[in-house]
mmCIF file of C-alpha atoms in Angstrom:
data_model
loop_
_atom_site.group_PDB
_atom_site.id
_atom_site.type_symbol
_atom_site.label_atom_id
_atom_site.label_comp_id
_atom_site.label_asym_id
_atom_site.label_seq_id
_atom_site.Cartn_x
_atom_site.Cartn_y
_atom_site.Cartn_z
ATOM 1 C CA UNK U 1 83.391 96.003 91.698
ATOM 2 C CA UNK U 2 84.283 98.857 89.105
ATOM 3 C CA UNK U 3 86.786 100.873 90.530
ATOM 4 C CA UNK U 4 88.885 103.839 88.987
ATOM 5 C CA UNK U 5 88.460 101.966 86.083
ATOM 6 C CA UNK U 6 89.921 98.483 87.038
ATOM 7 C CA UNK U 7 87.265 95.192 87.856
ATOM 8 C CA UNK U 8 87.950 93.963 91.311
ATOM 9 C CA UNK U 9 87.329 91.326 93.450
ATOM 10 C CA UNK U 10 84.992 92.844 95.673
ATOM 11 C CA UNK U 11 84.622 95.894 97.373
ATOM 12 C CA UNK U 12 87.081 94.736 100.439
ATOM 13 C CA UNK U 13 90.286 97.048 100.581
ATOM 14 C CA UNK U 14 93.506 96.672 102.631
ATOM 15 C CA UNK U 15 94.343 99.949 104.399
ATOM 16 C CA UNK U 16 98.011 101.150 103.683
ATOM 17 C CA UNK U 17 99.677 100.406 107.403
ATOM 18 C CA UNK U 18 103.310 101.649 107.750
ATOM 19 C CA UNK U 19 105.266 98.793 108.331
ATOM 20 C CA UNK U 20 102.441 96.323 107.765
ATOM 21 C CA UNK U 21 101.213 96.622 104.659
ATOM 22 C CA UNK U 22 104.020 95.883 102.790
ATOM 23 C CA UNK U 23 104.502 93.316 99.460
ATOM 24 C CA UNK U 24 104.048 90.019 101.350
ATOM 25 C CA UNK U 25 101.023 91.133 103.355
ATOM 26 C CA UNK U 26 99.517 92.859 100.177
ATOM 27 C CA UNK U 27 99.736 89.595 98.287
ATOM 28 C CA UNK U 28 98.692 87.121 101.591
ATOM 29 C CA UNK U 29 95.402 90.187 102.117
ATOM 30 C CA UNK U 30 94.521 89.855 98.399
ATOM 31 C CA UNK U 31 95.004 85.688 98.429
ATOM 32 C CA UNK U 32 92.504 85.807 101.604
ATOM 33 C CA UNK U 33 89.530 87.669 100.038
ATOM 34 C CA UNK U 34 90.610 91.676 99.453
ATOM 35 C CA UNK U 35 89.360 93.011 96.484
ATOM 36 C CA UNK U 36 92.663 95.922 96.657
ATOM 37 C CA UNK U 37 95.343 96.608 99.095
ATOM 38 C CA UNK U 38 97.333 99.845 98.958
ATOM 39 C CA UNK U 39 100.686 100.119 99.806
ATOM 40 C CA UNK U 40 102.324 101.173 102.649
ATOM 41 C CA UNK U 41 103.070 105.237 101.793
ATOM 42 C CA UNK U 42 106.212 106.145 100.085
ATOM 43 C CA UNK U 43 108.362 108.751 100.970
ATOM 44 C CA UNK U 44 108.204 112.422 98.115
ATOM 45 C CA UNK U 45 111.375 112.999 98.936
ATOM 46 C CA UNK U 46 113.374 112.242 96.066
ATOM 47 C CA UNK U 47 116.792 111.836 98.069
ATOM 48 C CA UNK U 48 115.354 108.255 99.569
ATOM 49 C CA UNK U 49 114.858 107.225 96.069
ATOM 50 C CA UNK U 50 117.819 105.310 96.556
ATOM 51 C CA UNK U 51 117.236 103.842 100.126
ATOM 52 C CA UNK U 52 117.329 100.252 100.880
ATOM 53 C CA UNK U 53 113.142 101.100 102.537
ATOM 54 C CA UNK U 54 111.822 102.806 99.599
ATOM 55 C CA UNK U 55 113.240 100.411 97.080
ATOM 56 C CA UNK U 56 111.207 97.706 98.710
ATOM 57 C CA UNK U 57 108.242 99.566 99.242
ATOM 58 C CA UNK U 58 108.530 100.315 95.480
ATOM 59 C CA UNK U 59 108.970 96.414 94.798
ATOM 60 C CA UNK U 60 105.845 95.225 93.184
ATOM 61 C CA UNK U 61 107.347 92.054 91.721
ATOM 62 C CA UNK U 62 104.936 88.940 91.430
ATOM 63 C CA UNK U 63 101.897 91.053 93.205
ATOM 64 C CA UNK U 64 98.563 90.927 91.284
ATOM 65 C CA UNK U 65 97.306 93.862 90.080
ATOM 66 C CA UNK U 66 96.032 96.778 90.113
ATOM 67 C CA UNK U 67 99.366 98.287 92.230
ATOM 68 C CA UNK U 68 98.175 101.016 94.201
ATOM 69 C CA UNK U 69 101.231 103.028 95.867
ATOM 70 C CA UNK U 70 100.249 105.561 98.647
ATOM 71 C CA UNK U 71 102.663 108.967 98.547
ATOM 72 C CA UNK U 72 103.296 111.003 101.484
ATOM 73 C CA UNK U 73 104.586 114.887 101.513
ATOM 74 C CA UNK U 74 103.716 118.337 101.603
ATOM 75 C CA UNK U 75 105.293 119.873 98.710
ATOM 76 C CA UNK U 76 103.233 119.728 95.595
ATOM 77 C CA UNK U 77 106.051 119.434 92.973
ATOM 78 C CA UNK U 78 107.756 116.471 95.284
ATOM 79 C CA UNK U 79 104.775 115.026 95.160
ATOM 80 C CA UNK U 80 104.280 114.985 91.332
ATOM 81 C CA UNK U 81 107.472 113.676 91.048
ATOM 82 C CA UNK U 82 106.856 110.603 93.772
ATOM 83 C CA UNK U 83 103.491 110.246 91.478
ATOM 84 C CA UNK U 84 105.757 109.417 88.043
ATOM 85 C CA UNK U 85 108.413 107.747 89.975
ATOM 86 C CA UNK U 86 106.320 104.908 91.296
ATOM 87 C CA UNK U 87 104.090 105.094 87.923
ATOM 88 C CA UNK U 88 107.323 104.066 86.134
ATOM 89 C CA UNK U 89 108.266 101.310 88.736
ATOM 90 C CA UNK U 90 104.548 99.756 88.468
ATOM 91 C CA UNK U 91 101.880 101.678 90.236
ATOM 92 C CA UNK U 92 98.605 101.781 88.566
ATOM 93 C CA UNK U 93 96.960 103.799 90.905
ATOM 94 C CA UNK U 94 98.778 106.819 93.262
ATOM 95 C CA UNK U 95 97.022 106.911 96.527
ATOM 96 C CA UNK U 96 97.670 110.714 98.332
ATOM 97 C CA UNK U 97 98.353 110.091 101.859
ATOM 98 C CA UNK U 98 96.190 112.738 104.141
ATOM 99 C CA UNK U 99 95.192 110.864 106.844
ATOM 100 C CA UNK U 100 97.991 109.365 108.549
ATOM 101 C CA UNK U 101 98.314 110.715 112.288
ATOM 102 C CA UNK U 102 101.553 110.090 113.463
ATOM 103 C CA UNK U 103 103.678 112.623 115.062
ATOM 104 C CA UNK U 104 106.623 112.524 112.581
ATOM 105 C CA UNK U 105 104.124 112.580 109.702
ATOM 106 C CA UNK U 106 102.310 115.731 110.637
ATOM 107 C CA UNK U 107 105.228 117.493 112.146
ATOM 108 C CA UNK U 108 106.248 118.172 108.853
ATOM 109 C CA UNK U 109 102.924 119.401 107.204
ATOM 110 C CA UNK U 110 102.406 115.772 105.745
ATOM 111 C CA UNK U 111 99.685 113.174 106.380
ATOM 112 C CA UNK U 112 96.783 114.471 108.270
ATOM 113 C CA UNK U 113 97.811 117.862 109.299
ATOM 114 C CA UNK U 114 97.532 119.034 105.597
ATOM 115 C CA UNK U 115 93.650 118.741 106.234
ATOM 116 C CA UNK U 116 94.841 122.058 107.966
ATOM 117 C CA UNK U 117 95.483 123.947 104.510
ATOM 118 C CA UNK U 118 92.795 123.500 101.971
ATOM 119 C CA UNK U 119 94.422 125.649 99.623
ATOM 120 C CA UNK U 120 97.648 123.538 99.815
ATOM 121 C CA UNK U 121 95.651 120.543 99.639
ATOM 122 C CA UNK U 122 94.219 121.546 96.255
ATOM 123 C CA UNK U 123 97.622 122.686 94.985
ATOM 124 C CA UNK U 124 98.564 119.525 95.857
ATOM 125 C CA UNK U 125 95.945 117.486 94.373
ATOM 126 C CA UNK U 126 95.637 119.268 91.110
ATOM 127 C CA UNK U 127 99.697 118.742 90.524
ATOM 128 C CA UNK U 128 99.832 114.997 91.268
ATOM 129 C CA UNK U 129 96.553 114.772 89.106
ATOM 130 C CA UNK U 130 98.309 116.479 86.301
ATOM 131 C CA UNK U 131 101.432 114.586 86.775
ATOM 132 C CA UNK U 132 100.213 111.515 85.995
ATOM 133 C CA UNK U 133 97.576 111.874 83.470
ATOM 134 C CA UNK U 134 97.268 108.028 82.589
ATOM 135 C CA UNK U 135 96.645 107.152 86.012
ATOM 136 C CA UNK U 136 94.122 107.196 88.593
ATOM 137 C CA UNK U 137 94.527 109.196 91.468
ATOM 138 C CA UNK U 138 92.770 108.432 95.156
ATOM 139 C CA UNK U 139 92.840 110.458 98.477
ATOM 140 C CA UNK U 140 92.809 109.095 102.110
ATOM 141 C CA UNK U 141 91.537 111.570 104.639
ATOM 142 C CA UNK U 142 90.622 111.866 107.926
ATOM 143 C CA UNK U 143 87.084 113.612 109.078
ATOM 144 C CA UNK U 144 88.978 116.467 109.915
ATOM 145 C CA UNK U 145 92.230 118.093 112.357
ATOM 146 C CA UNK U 146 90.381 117.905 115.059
ATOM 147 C CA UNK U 147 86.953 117.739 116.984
ATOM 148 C CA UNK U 148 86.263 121.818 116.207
ATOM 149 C CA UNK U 149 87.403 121.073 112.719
ATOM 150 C CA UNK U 150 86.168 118.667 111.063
ATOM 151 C CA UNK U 151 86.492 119.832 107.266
ATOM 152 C CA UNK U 152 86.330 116.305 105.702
ATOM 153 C CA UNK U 153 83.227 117.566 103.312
ATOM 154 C CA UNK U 154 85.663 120.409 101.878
ATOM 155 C CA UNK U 155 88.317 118.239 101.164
ATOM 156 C CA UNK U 156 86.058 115.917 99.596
ATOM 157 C CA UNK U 157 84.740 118.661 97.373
ATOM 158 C CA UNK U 158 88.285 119.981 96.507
ATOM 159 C CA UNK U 159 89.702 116.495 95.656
ATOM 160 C CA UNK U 160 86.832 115.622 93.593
ATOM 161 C CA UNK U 161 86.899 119.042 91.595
ATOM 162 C CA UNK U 162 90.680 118.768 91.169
ATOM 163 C CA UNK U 163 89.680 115.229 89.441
ATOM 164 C CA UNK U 164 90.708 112.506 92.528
ATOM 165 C CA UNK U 165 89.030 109.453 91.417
ATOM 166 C CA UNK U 166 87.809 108.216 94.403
ATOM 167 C CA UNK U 167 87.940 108.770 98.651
ATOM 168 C CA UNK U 168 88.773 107.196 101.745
ATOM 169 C CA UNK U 169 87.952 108.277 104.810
ATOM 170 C CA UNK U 170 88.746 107.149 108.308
ATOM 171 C CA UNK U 171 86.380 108.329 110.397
ATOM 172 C CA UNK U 172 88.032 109.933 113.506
ATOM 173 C CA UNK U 173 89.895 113.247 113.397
ATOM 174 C CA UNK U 174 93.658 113.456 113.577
ATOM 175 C CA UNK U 175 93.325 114.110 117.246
ATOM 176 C CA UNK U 176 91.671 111.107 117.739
ATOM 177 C CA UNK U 177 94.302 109.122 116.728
ATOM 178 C CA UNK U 178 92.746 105.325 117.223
ATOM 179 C CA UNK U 179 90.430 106.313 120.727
ATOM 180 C CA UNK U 180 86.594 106.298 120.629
ATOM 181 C CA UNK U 181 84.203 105.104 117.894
ATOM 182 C CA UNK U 182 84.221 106.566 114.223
ATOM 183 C CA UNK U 183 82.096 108.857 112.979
ATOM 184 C CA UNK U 184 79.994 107.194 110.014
ATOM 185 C CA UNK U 185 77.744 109.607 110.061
ATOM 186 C CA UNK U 186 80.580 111.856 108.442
ATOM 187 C CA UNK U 187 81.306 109.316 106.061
ATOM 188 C CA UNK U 188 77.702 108.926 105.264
ATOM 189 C CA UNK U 189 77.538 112.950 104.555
ATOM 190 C CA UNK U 190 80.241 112.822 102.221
ATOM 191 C CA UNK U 191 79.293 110.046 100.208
ATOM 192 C CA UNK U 192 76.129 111.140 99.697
ATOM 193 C CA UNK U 193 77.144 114.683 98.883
ATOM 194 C CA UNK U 194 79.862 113.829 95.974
ATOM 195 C CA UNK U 195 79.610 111.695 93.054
ATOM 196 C CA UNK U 196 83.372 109.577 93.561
ATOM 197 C CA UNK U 197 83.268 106.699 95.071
ATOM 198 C CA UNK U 198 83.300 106.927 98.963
ATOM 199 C CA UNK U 199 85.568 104.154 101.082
ATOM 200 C CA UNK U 200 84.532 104.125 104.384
ATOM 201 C CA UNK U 201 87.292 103.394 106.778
ATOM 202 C CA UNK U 202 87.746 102.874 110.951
ATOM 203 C CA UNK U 203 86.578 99.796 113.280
ATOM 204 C CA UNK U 204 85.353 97.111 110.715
ATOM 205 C CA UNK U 205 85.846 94.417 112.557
ATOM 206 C CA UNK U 206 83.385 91.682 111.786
ATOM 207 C CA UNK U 207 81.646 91.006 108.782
ATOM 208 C CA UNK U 208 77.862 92.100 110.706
ATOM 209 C CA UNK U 209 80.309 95.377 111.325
ATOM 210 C CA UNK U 210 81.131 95.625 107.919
ATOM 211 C CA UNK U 211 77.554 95.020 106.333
ATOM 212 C CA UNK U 212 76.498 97.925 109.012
ATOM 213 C CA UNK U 213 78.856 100.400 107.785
ATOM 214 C CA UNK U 214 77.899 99.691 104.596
ATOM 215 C CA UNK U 215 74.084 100.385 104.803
ATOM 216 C CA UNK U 216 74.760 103.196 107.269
ATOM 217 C CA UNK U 217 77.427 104.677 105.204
ATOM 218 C CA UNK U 218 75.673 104.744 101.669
ATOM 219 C CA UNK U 219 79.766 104.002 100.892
ATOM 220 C CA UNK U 220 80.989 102.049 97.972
ATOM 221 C CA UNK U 221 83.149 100.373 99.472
ATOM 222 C CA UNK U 222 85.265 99.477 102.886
ATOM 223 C CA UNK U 223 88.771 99.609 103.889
ATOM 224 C CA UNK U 224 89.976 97.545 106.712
ATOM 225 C CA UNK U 225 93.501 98.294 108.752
ATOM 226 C CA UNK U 226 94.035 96.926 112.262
ATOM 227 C CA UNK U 227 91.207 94.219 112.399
ATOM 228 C CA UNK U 228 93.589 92.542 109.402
ATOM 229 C CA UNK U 229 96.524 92.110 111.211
ATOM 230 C CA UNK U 230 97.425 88.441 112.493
ATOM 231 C CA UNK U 231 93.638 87.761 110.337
ATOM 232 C CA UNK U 232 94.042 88.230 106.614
ATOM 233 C CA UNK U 233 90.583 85.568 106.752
ATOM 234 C CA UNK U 234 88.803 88.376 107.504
ATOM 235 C CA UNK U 235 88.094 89.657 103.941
ATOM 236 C CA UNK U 236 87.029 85.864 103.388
ATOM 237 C CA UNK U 237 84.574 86.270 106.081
ATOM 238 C CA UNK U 238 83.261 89.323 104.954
ATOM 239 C CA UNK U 239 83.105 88.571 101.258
ATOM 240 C CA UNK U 240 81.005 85.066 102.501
ATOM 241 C CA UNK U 241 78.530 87.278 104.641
ATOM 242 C CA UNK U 242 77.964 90.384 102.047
ATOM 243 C CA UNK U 243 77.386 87.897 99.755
ATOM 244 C CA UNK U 244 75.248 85.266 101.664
ATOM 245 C CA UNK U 245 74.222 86.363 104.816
ATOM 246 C CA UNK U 246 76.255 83.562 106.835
ATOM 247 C CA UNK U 247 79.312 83.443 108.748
ATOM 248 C CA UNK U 248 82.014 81.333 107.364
ATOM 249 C CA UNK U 249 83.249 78.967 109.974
ATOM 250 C CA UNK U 250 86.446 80.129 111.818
ATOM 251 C CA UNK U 251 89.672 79.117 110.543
ATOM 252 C CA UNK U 252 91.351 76.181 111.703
ATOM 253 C CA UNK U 253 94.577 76.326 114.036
ATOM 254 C CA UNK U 254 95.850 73.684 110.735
ATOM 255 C CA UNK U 255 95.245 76.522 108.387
ATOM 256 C CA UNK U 256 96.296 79.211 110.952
ATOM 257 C CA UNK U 257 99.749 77.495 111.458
ATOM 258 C CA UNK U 258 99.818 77.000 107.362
ATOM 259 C CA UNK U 259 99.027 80.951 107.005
ATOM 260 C CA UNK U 260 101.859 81.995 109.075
ATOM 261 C CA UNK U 261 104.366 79.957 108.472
ATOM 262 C CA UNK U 262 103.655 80.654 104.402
ATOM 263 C CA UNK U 263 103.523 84.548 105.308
ATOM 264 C CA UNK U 264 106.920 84.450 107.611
ATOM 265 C CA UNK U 265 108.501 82.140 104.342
ATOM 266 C CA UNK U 266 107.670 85.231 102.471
ATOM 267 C CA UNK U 267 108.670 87.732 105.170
ATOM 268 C CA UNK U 268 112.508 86.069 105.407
ATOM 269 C CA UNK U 269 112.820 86.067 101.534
ATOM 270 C CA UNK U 270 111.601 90.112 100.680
ATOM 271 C CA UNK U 271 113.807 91.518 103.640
ATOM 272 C CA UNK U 272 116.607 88.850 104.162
ATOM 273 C CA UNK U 273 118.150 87.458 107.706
ATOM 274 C CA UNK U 274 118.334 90.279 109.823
ATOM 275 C CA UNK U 275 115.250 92.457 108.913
ATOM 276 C CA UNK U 276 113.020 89.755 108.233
ATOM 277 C CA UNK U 277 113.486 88.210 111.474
ATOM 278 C CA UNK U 278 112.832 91.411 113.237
ATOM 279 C CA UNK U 279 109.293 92.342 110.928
ATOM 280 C CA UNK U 280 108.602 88.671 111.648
ATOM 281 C CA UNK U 281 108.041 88.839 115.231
ATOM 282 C CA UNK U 282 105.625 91.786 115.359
ATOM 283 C CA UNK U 283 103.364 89.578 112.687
ATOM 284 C CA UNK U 284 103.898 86.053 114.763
ATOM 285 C CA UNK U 285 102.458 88.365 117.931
ATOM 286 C CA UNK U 286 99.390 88.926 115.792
ATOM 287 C CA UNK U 287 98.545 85.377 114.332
ATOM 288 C CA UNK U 288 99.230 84.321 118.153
ATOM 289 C CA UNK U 289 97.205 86.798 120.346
ATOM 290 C CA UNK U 290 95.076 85.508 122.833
ATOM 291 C CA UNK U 291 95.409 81.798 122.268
ATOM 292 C CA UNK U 292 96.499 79.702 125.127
ATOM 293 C CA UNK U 293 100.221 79.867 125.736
ATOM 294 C CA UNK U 294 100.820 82.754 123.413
ATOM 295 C CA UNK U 295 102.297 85.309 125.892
ATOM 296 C CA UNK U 296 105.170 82.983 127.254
ATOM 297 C CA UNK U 297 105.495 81.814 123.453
ATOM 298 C CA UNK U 298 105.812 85.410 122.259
ATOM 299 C CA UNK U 299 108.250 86.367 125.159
ATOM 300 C CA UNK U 300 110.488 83.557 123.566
ATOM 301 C CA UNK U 301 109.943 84.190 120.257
ATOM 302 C CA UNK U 302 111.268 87.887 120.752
ATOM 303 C CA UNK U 303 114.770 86.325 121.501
ATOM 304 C CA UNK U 304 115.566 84.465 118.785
ATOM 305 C CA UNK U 305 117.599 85.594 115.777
ATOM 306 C CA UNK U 306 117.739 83.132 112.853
ATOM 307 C CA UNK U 307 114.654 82.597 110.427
ATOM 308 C CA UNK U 308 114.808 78.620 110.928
ATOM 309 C CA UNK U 309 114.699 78.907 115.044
ATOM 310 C CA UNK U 310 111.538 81.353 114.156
ATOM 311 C CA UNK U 311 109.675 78.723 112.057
ATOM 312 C CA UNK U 312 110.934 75.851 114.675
ATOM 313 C CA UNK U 313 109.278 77.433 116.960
ATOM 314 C CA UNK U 314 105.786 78.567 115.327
ATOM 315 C CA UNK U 315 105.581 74.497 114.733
ATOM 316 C CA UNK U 316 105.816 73.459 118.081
ATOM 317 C CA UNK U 317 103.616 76.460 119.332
ATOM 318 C CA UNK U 318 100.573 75.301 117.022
ATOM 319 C CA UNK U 319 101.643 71.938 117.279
ATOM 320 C CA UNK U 320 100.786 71.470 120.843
ATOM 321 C CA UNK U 321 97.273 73.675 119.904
ATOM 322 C CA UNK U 322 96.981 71.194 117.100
ATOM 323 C CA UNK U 323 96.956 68.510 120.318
ATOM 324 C CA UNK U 324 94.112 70.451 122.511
ATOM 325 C CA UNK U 325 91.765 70.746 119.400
ATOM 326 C CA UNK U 326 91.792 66.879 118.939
ATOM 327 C CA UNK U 327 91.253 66.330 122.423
ATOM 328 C CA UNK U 328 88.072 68.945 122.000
ATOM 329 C CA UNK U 329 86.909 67.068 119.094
ATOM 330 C CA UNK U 330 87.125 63.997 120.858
ATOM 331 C CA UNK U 331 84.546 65.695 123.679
ATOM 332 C CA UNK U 332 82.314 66.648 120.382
ATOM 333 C CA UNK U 333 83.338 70.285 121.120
ATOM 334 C CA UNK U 334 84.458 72.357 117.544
ATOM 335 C CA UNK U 335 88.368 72.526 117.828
ATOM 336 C CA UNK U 336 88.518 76.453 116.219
ATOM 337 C CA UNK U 337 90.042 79.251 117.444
ATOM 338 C CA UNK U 338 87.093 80.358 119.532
ATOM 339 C CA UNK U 339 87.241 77.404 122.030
ATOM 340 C CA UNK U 340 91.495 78.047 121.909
ATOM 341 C CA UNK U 341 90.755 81.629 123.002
ATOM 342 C CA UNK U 342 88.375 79.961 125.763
ATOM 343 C CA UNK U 343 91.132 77.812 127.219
ATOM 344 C CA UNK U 344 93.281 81.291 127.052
ATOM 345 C CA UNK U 345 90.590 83.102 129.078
#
């Protein structure tokens, strides 16, 4: 896929996830199948240059390209300069954040709630875009502040006249948060209406829900958030069914246990001891859910404190799974996850 001038994989994106989406997952997403992941947003405010948070999140080191670094803010000039800062550090692509939801995001004008002020937003847009003249900017929206005002097409036209190179949109309003189903039909609108490319956004789950989107949608491509966490396979799955019409067969709990245990070796090593241990656990709950055992296994797991006992324990968790897939094979059932999740139900 041609996108704001770069040659990607595929049209599979990683949706920047605070605290998720950070250099390990970015690198594990695009290993797995995504054709681009963006970064988990970066503060504007230039006195957290220095922090020990936005120093990692501005850590690119050993993560294939392009870099694309999501800002957040409300002040156009702040946001110029989080534009260059991030340009200089590695980012080949600033990503505006206008879609994130969360309360401490839009109580201070940022995120979401600047879908409120369309004249702000194109201050904004037009500055960063100017900033960084060498460099593609993109925009992540919502379809609007709320239910009553849903001014997604606006935006759209604004950002594309203030030269954004391309869109994402998730499609629920701000007020929506995560609740109900998202509104395609939006996205469809919008894509069809301006000439950037279109990223459609909210409950791809499956790669029959992501070929839907994409023939409903008319978008180029789609960007994929919660359905990735604990299952970076996905963009392998949906890559293999755009492409071929077939499901891949479901990973292995072999490759599972391989997956996480690589990913926490990675986790322990960008943060260190203490923090790595702690963004560990949230990850482990993930690659864990629903198979059999994994709520008394994830009680214990939330009490220990040292990278090894973490790693010690992931073995003998998918060790013993290992042990009920032989025994399926042996009854000429398929040991995957789907018959694991059976035993859990």
């Amino acid at each position: 896929m041609q996108y704001v001038g770069f040659t990607l994989r595929n049209n599979l994106f990683v949706a920047p996830m605070a605290g998720v989406t950070d250099r390990p997952f970015r690198i594990l997403c695009k290993h797995m199948g995504a054709g681009l992941a963006v970064s988990e947003m970066v503060t504007s405010n230039s006195l957290l240059y220095g922090s020990a948070k936005t120093r990692r999140r501005a850590d690119h080191a050993g993560e294939p390209g392009p870099i694309s670094v999501q800002i957040a803010g409300a002040d156009p000039a702040m946001l110029a300069e989080a534009a260059r800062y991030n340009v200089e550090r590695g980012a080949q692509i600033i990503d505006i954040n206008m879609g994130c939801p969360a309360k401490k995001i839009c109580n201070v004008m940022a995120g979401s709630a600047l879908m409120q002020d369309e004249a702000l937003v194109a201050r904004i847009l037009d500055t960063v875009v100017r900033a960084v003249p060498e460099t593609p900017v993109t925009l992540k929206i919502r379809t609007g502040w709320n239910r009553a005002n849903r001014n997604a097409a606006a935006i759209a036209r604004i950002a594309e006249d203030c030269g954004v190179r391309a869109l994402a949109i998730h499609g629920r309003t701000r007020a929506d948060q995560y609740m109900g189903e998202a509104e395609y039909d939006t996205i469809a609108e919008i894509a069809y209406r301006i000439k950037i490319p279109v990223i459609a956004n909210g409950d791809i789950h499956s790669p029959e829900k992501a070929r839907y989107v994409l023939d409903h949608t008319g978008a180029a491509g789609l960007m994929i958030g919660r359905a990735a966490q604990g299952r970076p396979w996905i963009f392998r799955e949906i890559e293999h069914f755009l492409l071929t019409g077939e499901r891949l067969p479901a990973p292995s709990v072999s490759e599972i246990h391989q997956i996480c245990r690589a990913h926490l070796a990675d986790i322990h090593a960008f943060y260190g001891v203490d923090i790595g241990v702690k963004i560990a656990r949230k990850h482990i709950a993930w690659y864990t859910r629903g198979l059999a055992g994994s709520s008394a296994f994830r009680r214990a797991m939330n009490q220990l404190s040292y990278p090894d006992a973490q790693g010690a324990a992931i073995d003998e968790f998918f060790d013993h799974l290992a042990e009920i897939s032989n025994r399926l094979d042996n009854l000429s059932m398929n040991g995957s996850v789907e018959k694991l999740l059976e035993l859990a139900a």
